[in-house]
Coordinates of C-alpha atoms in Angstrom, one line a residue:
M1 CA -18.1 -35.6 0.6
R2 CA -15.9 -34.3 3.4
K3 CA -17.4 -31.7 5.6
I4 CA -15.8 -28.3 5.3
K5 CA -14.3 -27.9 8.7
Y6 CA -11.4 -29.4 10.6
K7 CA -12.9 -32.4 12.3
K8 CA -11.4 -33.6 15.5
G9 CA -8.9 -36.3 14.8
K10 CA -9.2 -39.7 16.4
R11 CA -7.2 -40.1 19.5
L12 CA -4.5 -42.2 18.0
Q13 CA -1.2 -43.0 19.7
P14 CA 1.8 -41.2 18.0
Y15 CA 3.0 -44.4 16.3
S16 CA -0.4 -45.9 15.7
L17 CA -1.0 -46.9 12.0
E18 CA -4.6 -46.4 11.0
Y19 CA -6.0 -44.8 7.9
T20 CA -8.5 -42.1 9.0
G21 CA -9.7 -40.9 5.6
L22 CA -12.9 -41.5 3.6
H23 CA -11.5 -43.6 0.7
R24 CA -11.4 -47.0 2.4
N25 CA -12.5 -49.1 -0.5
K26 CA -9.9 -47.8 -3.0
E27 CA -7.4 -50.5 -4.2
I28 CA -3.8 -49.5 -3.9
E29 CA -2.1 -48.7 -7.2
M30 CA 1.6 -47.9 -7.7
Q31 CA 3.3 -46.1 -10.5
L32 CA 7.1 -45.7 -10.9
F33 CA 8.9 -43.2 -13.2
V34 CA 12.6 -43.5 -13.7
Y35 CA 14.0 -40.8 -15.9
D36 CA 16.9 -38.5 -16.8
N37 CA 17.4 -36.1 -19.7
Y38 CA 17.7 -39.0 -22.2
T39 CA 15.4 -41.8 -21.2
V40 CA 12.2 -42.4 -19.2
I41 CA 11.0 -45.8 -18.0
E42 CA 7.5 -46.3 -16.5
H43 CA 6.3 -49.2 -14.4
E44 CA 2.9 -49.8 -13.0
N45 CA 1.2 -52.0 -10.3
G46 CA 4.1 -54.3 -9.6
S47 CA 5.0 -55.5 -6.1
I48 CA 7.2 -53.1 -4.1
A49 CA 10.1 -55.6 -4.4
N50 CA 9.8 -55.7 -8.2
L51 CA 9.5 -51.9 -8.4
E52 CA 12.5 -51.4 -6.2
K53 CA 14.6 -53.4 -8.7
H54 CA 13.9 -50.7 -11.4
I55 CA 15.0 -47.8 -9.2
D56 CA 18.2 -46.2 -10.4
L57 CA 19.6 -43.7 -7.9
E58 CA 21.8 -42.2 -10.7
K59 CA 18.5 -40.9 -12.2
T60 CA 15.4 -39.3 -10.8
N61 CA 12.8 -41.8 -9.5
W62 CA 9.1 -40.9 -8.7
L63 CA 7.0 -43.6 -7.0
N64 CA 3.4 -42.5 -6.9
I65 CA 1.1 -44.6 -4.6
H66 CA -2.7 -44.3 -4.9
G67 CA -4.7 -45.5 -1.9
L68 CA -3.9 -45.7 1.8
N69 CA -6.1 -48.5 3.1
D70 CA -3.7 -51.5 2.7
L71 CA -1.6 -51.2 5.8
D72 CA 0.5 -54.3 5.1
L73 CA 1.6 -52.9 1.7
L74 CA 2.3 -49.5 3.2
K75 CA 4.4 -51.1 5.9
E76 CA 6.3 -52.9 3.2
V77 CA 7.0 -49.6 1.4
A78 CA 8.1 -48.0 4.7
S79 CA 10.4 -51.0 5.3
H80 CA 12.0 -50.9 1.9
F81 CA 12.7 -47.1 2.0
N82 CA 13.4 -46.8 5.7
I83 CA 10.5 -44.5 6.4
D84 CA 10.0 -43.9 10.2
N85 CA 6.8 -45.1 11.8
F86 CA 5.8 -41.6 12.9
M87 CA 6.0 -40.4 9.2
L88 CA 3.9 -43.3 8.1
A89 CA 1.4 -42.5 10.8
D90 CA 1.2 -38.9 9.6
I91 CA 0.6 -40.2 6.0
L92 CA -2.3 -42.3 7.2
N93 CA -3.8 -39.7 9.6
T94 CA -5.6 -37.3 7.2
T95 CA -7.0 -35.1 10.0
K96 CA -3.6 -33.5 10.6
R97 CA -2.7 -30.1 9.3
T98 CA 0.0 -29.4 6.6
K99 CA 3.5 -30.0 8.0
L100 CA 7.1 -30.2 7.0
E101 CA 9.5 -32.7 8.7
E102 CA 13.3 -32.6 8.0
E103 CA 15.7 -35.3 8.9
K104 CA 19.3 -36.0 7.8
D105 CA 18.4 -38.0 4.7
V106 CA 14.7 -37.4 4.2
L107 CA 12.3 -34.5 3.8
F108 CA 8.6 -35.2 4.6
F109 CA 5.8 -33.0 3.4
N110 CA 2.1 -33.4 3.6
I111 CA -0.5 -31.1 2.2
K112 CA -4.3 -30.8 1.7
S113 CA -5.3 -30.6 -2.0
M114 CA -8.8 -29.4 -2.8
L115 CA -11.1 -28.8 -5.7
P116 CA -14.7 -27.5 -5.9
A117 CA -17.4 -30.2 -5.9
E118 CA -19.7 -30.3 -9.0
N119 CA -23.2 -29.0 -8.5
S120 CA -22.5 -28.2 -4.9
D121 CA -21.1 -25.5 -2.6
D122 CA -18.8 -28.1 -1.0
I123 CA -15.1 -28.5 -1.5
K124 CA -13.5 -31.9 -2.2
V125 CA -10.4 -32.4 0.0
E126 CA -7.6 -35.0 -0.3
Q127 CA -4.4 -35.3 1.7
I128 CA -1.3 -35.8 -0.3
S129 CA 2.1 -36.7 1.3
F130 CA 5.6 -36.5 -0.2
L131 CA 8.7 -38.1 1.0
I132 CA 12.0 -37.1 -0.8
K133 CA 15.3 -38.9 -0.3
K134 CA 18.4 -39.1 -2.4
G135 CA 17.4 -39.7 -6.0
I136 CA 13.7 -40.6 -5.2
L137 CA 10.5 -38.9 -4.4
I138 CA 7.5 -41.0 -3.1
S139 CA 4.0 -39.5 -3.2
F140 CA 1.0 -40.9 -1.3
Q141 CA -2.5 -40.1 -2.5
E142 CA -5.8 -41.2 -0.9
K143 CA -7.1 -42.2 -4.3
R144 CA -6.3 -41.9 -8.1
S145 CA -6.9 -38.4 -9.3
D146 CA -6.0 -36.1 -12.1
F147 CA -3.8 -33.7 -10.1
F148 CA -0.6 -34.7 -11.7
T149 CA -1.6 -35.9 -15.2
H150 CA 0.0 -33.0 -16.9
I151 CA 3.3 -33.6 -15.0
R152 CA 3.4 -37.2 -16.1
E153 CA 2.9 -36.1 -19.7
R154 CA 5.8 -33.6 -19.3
I155 CA 8.0 -36.4 -18.1
R156 CA 7.0 -38.7 -20.9
T157 CA 7.4 -36.1 -23.7
N158 CA 10.5 -34.4 -22.1
S159 CA 8.6 -31.1 -22.1
G160 CA 10.3 -28.2 -20.2
I161 CA 13.2 -28.8 -17.8
V162 CA 11.7 -31.4 -15.6
R163 CA 13.9 -34.3 -16.9
T164 CA 17.0 -32.2 -16.5
K165 CA 16.3 -31.7 -12.8
K166 CA 16.4 -33.9 -9.8
A167 CA 13.7 -35.0 -7.3
D168 CA 13.6 -31.6 -5.5
Y169 CA 12.4 -29.9 -8.7
L170 CA 9.8 -32.7 -9.1
L171 CA 8.6 -31.9 -5.6
Y172 CA 8.3 -28.2 -6.6
I173 CA 6.1 -28.8 -9.7
L174 CA 3.9 -31.3 -7.8
L175 CA 3.4 -28.7 -5.0
D176 CA 2.8 -26.1 -7.7
A177 CA 0.1 -28.2 -9.2
I178 CA -1.7 -28.6 -5.9
I179 CA -1.5 -24.8 -5.2
G180 CA -3.0 -24.4 -8.7
N181 CA -6.0 -26.3 -7.4
F182 CA -6.3 -23.7 -4.6
Y183 CA -6.5 -21.0 -7.3
I184 CA -9.2 -23.0 -9.1
T185 CA -11.2 -23.5 -5.9
L186 CA -10.8 -19.8 -5.0
E187 CA -12.0 -18.7 -8.4
N188 CA -15.0 -21.0 -8.2
E189 CA -15.9 -19.5 -4.8
E190 CA -15.5 -16.0 -6.2
D191 CA -17.9 -16.8 -9.1
K192 CA -20.4 -18.1 -6.7
I193 CA -20.1 -14.9 -4.5
E194 CA -20.7 -12.7 -7.5
E195 CA -23.9 -14.7 -8.3
L196 CA -24.9 -14.5 -4.6
I197 CA -24.4 -10.7 -4.5
D198 CA -26.6 -10.3 -7.6
F199 CA -29.2 -12.6 -6.0
T200 CA -29.1 -10.5 -2.8
K201 CA -30.0 -7.4 -4.8
N202 CA -33.1 -9.0 -6.2
S203 CA -34.3 -11.2 -3.4
A204 CA -35.0 -11.2 0.3
D205 CA -35.0 -15.0 0.6
P206 CA -33.5 -16.1 4.0
I207 CA -31.6 -18.9 2.2
I208 CA -29.2 -16.1 1.1
L209 CA -27.8 -16.0 4.7
E210 CA -27.3 -19.7 4.7
K211 CA -25.3 -19.5 1.5
I212 CA -23.3 -16.6 2.8
E213 CA -22.4 -18.6 5.9
K214 CA -21.5 -21.6 3.8
H215 CA -19.1 -19.7 1.7
R216 CA -17.6 -18.0 4.7
D217 CA -16.9 -21.5 6.1
N218 CA -15.3 -22.4 2.8
F219 CA -13.0 -19.4 2.9
N220 CA -12.0 -20.1 6.5
F221 CA -11.2 -23.7 5.6
L222 CA -9.1 -22.5 2.6
K223 CA -7.3 -20.1 4.9
R224 CA -6.6 -22.7 7.5
S225 CA -5.2 -25.0 4.8
I226 CA -3.0 -22.4 3.2
I227 CA -1.5 -20.8 6.3
P228 CA 0.4 -24.0 7.4
L229 CA 1.5 -24.5 3.8
R230 CA 2.8 -21.0 3.7
D231 CA 4.7 -21.6 6.9
S232 CA 6.1 -24.9 5.7
L233 CA 7.4 -23.3 2.4
Y234 CA 9.0 -20.6 4.5
D235 CA 10.7 -23.2 6.6
I236 CA 12.3 -24.7 3.4
K237 CA 14.5 -21.6 3.3
S238 CA 16.1 -22.7 6.6
I239 CA 17.1 -26.0 4.9
K240 CA 19.5 -24.0 2.7
E241 CA 21.3 -22.7 5.8
D242 CA 21.8 -26.0 7.7
D243 CA 23.5 -29.2 7.0
V244 CA 20.7 -31.6 8.0
F245 CA 19.1 -32.2 4.6
N246 CA 21.1 -31.6 1.4
E247 CA 19.0 -33.0 -1.4
I248 CA 17.6 -29.6 -2.5
E249 CA 19.9 -28.0 -5.0
S250 CA 20.8 -24.4 -4.1
D251 CA 19.5 -23.2 -7.5
N252 CA 16.1 -24.6 -6.8
F253 CA 15.3 -22.8 -3.5
S254 CA 14.0 -19.9 -5.6
F255 CA 11.2 -22.2 -6.9
F256 CA 10.0 -22.8 -3.4
T257 CA 10.2 -19.1 -2.7
R258 CA 7.7 -18.6 -5.6
L259 CA 5.3 -21.1 -4.0
H260 CA 5.6 -19.1 -0.8
Q261 CA 4.7 -16.0 -2.7
K262 CA 1.7 -17.7 -4.2
C263 CA 0.4 -18.7 -0.8
L264 CA 0.7 -15.0 0.3
E265 CA -1.3 -14.0 -2.8
L266 CA -4.0 -16.6 -2.1
L267 CA -4.3 -15.4 1.6
E268 CA -4.6 -11.8 0.5
Q269 CA -7.3 -12.7 -2.1
I270 CA -9.2 -14.7 0.5
E271 CA -9.2 -11.7 2.9
S272 CA -10.5 -9.5 0.0
D273 CA -13.2 -12.1 -0.9
M274 CA -14.3 -12.4 2.8
G275 CA -14.7 -8.6 2.8
S276 CA -17.0 -8.9 -0.3
L277 CA -18.9 -11.6 1.5
E278 CA -19.3 -9.4 4.6
S279 CA -20.5 -6.6 2.3
A280 CA -23.1 -9.0 0.8
S281 CA -24.3 -9.8 4.3
N282 CA -24.5 -6.2 5.2
F283 CA -26.4 -5.4 2.0
F284 CA -28.9 -8.1 2.7
F285 CA -29.7 -6.8 6.1
A286 CA -29.8 -3.2 4.8
A287 CA -32.2 -4.3 2.1
Q288 CA -34.3 -6.1 4.6
T289 CA -34.4 -3.0 6.9
H290 CA -35.2 -0.7 3.9
K291 CA -38.1 -3.0 2.9
M292 CA -39.4 -3.1 6.4
N293 CA -39.2 0.7 6.6
E294 CA -41.2 1.0 3.3
I295 CA -43.8 -1.4 4.7
M296 CA -44.1 0.6 8.0
K297 CA -44.3 3.9 6.1
T298 CA -47.1 2.6 3.9
L299 CA -49.0 1.3 6.9
T300 CA -48.4 4.5 8.8
I301 CA -49.8 6.6 5.9
I302 CA -52.9 4.4 5.7
S303 CA -53.4 4.7 9.5
V304 CA -53.0 8.5 9.3
I305 CA -55.5 8.8 6.5
F306 CA -58.1 6.8 8.5
I307 CA -57.7 8.9 11.7
P308 CA -59.9 11.9 10.6
L309 CA -62.3 9.5 8.9
T310 CA -62.6 7.5 12.2
F311 CA -63.2 10.8 14.0
I312 CA -66.0 11.9 11.7
V313 CA -67.7 8.5 11.9
G314 CA -67.3 8.5 15.7
V315 CA -68.9 11.9 16.0
Y316 CA -71.9 11.0 14.0
G317 CA -72.2 7.7 15.7
M318 CA -73.1 9.3 19.0
N319 CA -76.7 8.9 20.2
F320 CA -77.6 12.4 21.1
D321 CA -81.1 13.6 20.3
N322 CA -80.1 17.1 19.4
M323 CA -77.9 16.5 16.3
P324 CA -79.4 18.8 13.5
E325 CA -77.3 17.0 10.8
L326 CA -79.2 13.8 11.4
R327 CA -82.3 15.4 10.1
Y328 CA -80.8 16.8 6.9
K329 CA -82.2 15.2 3.8
N330 CA -78.7 15.0 2.2
G331 CA -76.7 14.8 5.4
Y332 CA -75.3 11.3 4.6
Y333 CA -74.1 12.3 1.2
T334 CA -72.6 15.5 2.5
V335 CA -70.6 13.6 5.2
V336 CA -69.4 11.0 2.7
A337 CA -68.3 13.8 0.3
I338 CA -66.4 15.6 3.1
M339 CA -64.7 12.3 4.0
F340 CA -63.7 11.7 0.4
L341 CA -62.3 15.3 0.1
V342 CA -60.3 14.7 3.4
V343 CA -58.7 11.6 1.9
I344 CA -57.9 13.3 -1.4
G345 CA -56.4 16.3 0.4
M346 CA -54.2 14.2 2.7
V347 CA -53.0 12.0 -0.2
F348 CA -52.2 15.2 -2.2
Y349 CA -50.3 16.6 0.8
F350 CA -48.3 13.5 1.4
K351 CA -47.4 13.3 -2.3
R352 CA -46.3 16.9 -2.3
R353 CA -44.0 16.2 0.7
R354 CA -42.7 13.1 -1.1
W355 CA -43.6 10.9 1.8
F356 CA -44.5 8.1 -0.6

């Protein structure tokens, strides 16, 4: 499970090719979709040379690669599709933040995808990279996952408009699916916060503070992941105004604007949730302080009740010869009765003043 914080990346040279992720034992699998509005052809797990034979640039091509630990195969992919070394290095280095790179004939995009871990407060993180060229989109995932299962089914069944659009629209719906995982993760965190707030109201267990700090770290991690994504989606707007990369159709820029708005919504919700978390923390400390005050009040009342009793016992504990009460037949019982009446009187007075 990946630790929920940005770890320091290894000091790699800019063009050094080394996979820095956790899924080192995953076998590389490749899947190619070639489709248009009328047909769809699907190929799996062939060599890159064989898969390239099926690519038809008159249609939309989606090459999805699962696994990043076979450097020789990835170099072969990079060679076939003229992917620069620095882009391949960014695909392999999973410690880098979300970024967008634009060149004349290629658009490179990498992003952190996340989902809540089962039976844990951790978050599962995976880096996914996209490279879009004329007629083809290549996606790189650290391992096989279910992020895009529904998109594959839409392509197979010709559902919606996906098969009428080009690779730029495919990039949009893939990014939309990943942002959907942010919503799932955020909703899961919000559910846990509600449980934590209820727990705070009924318990003074110090583990509450540990959980609050854990969820605060999770929110900060989500925030640090969404902010560069928001900035990258905003930068896509500039592509419309220049002549560097022209593979995004003008009608499709509005889709990326929607994604940018979703990022803003997520960031606003995170700020609100962090406020709720801060309130839970303040409530915990306030409850602890109130409980301590109640304890101190009880101890103070007990101490005040015993002050006059201690005084009476002290007086009659003196060793003077001339103390007439010492010779009274019922002196002991009288003093005990007086002490009892003092206690009853003080308790009645405190109750009347509502001191407890």
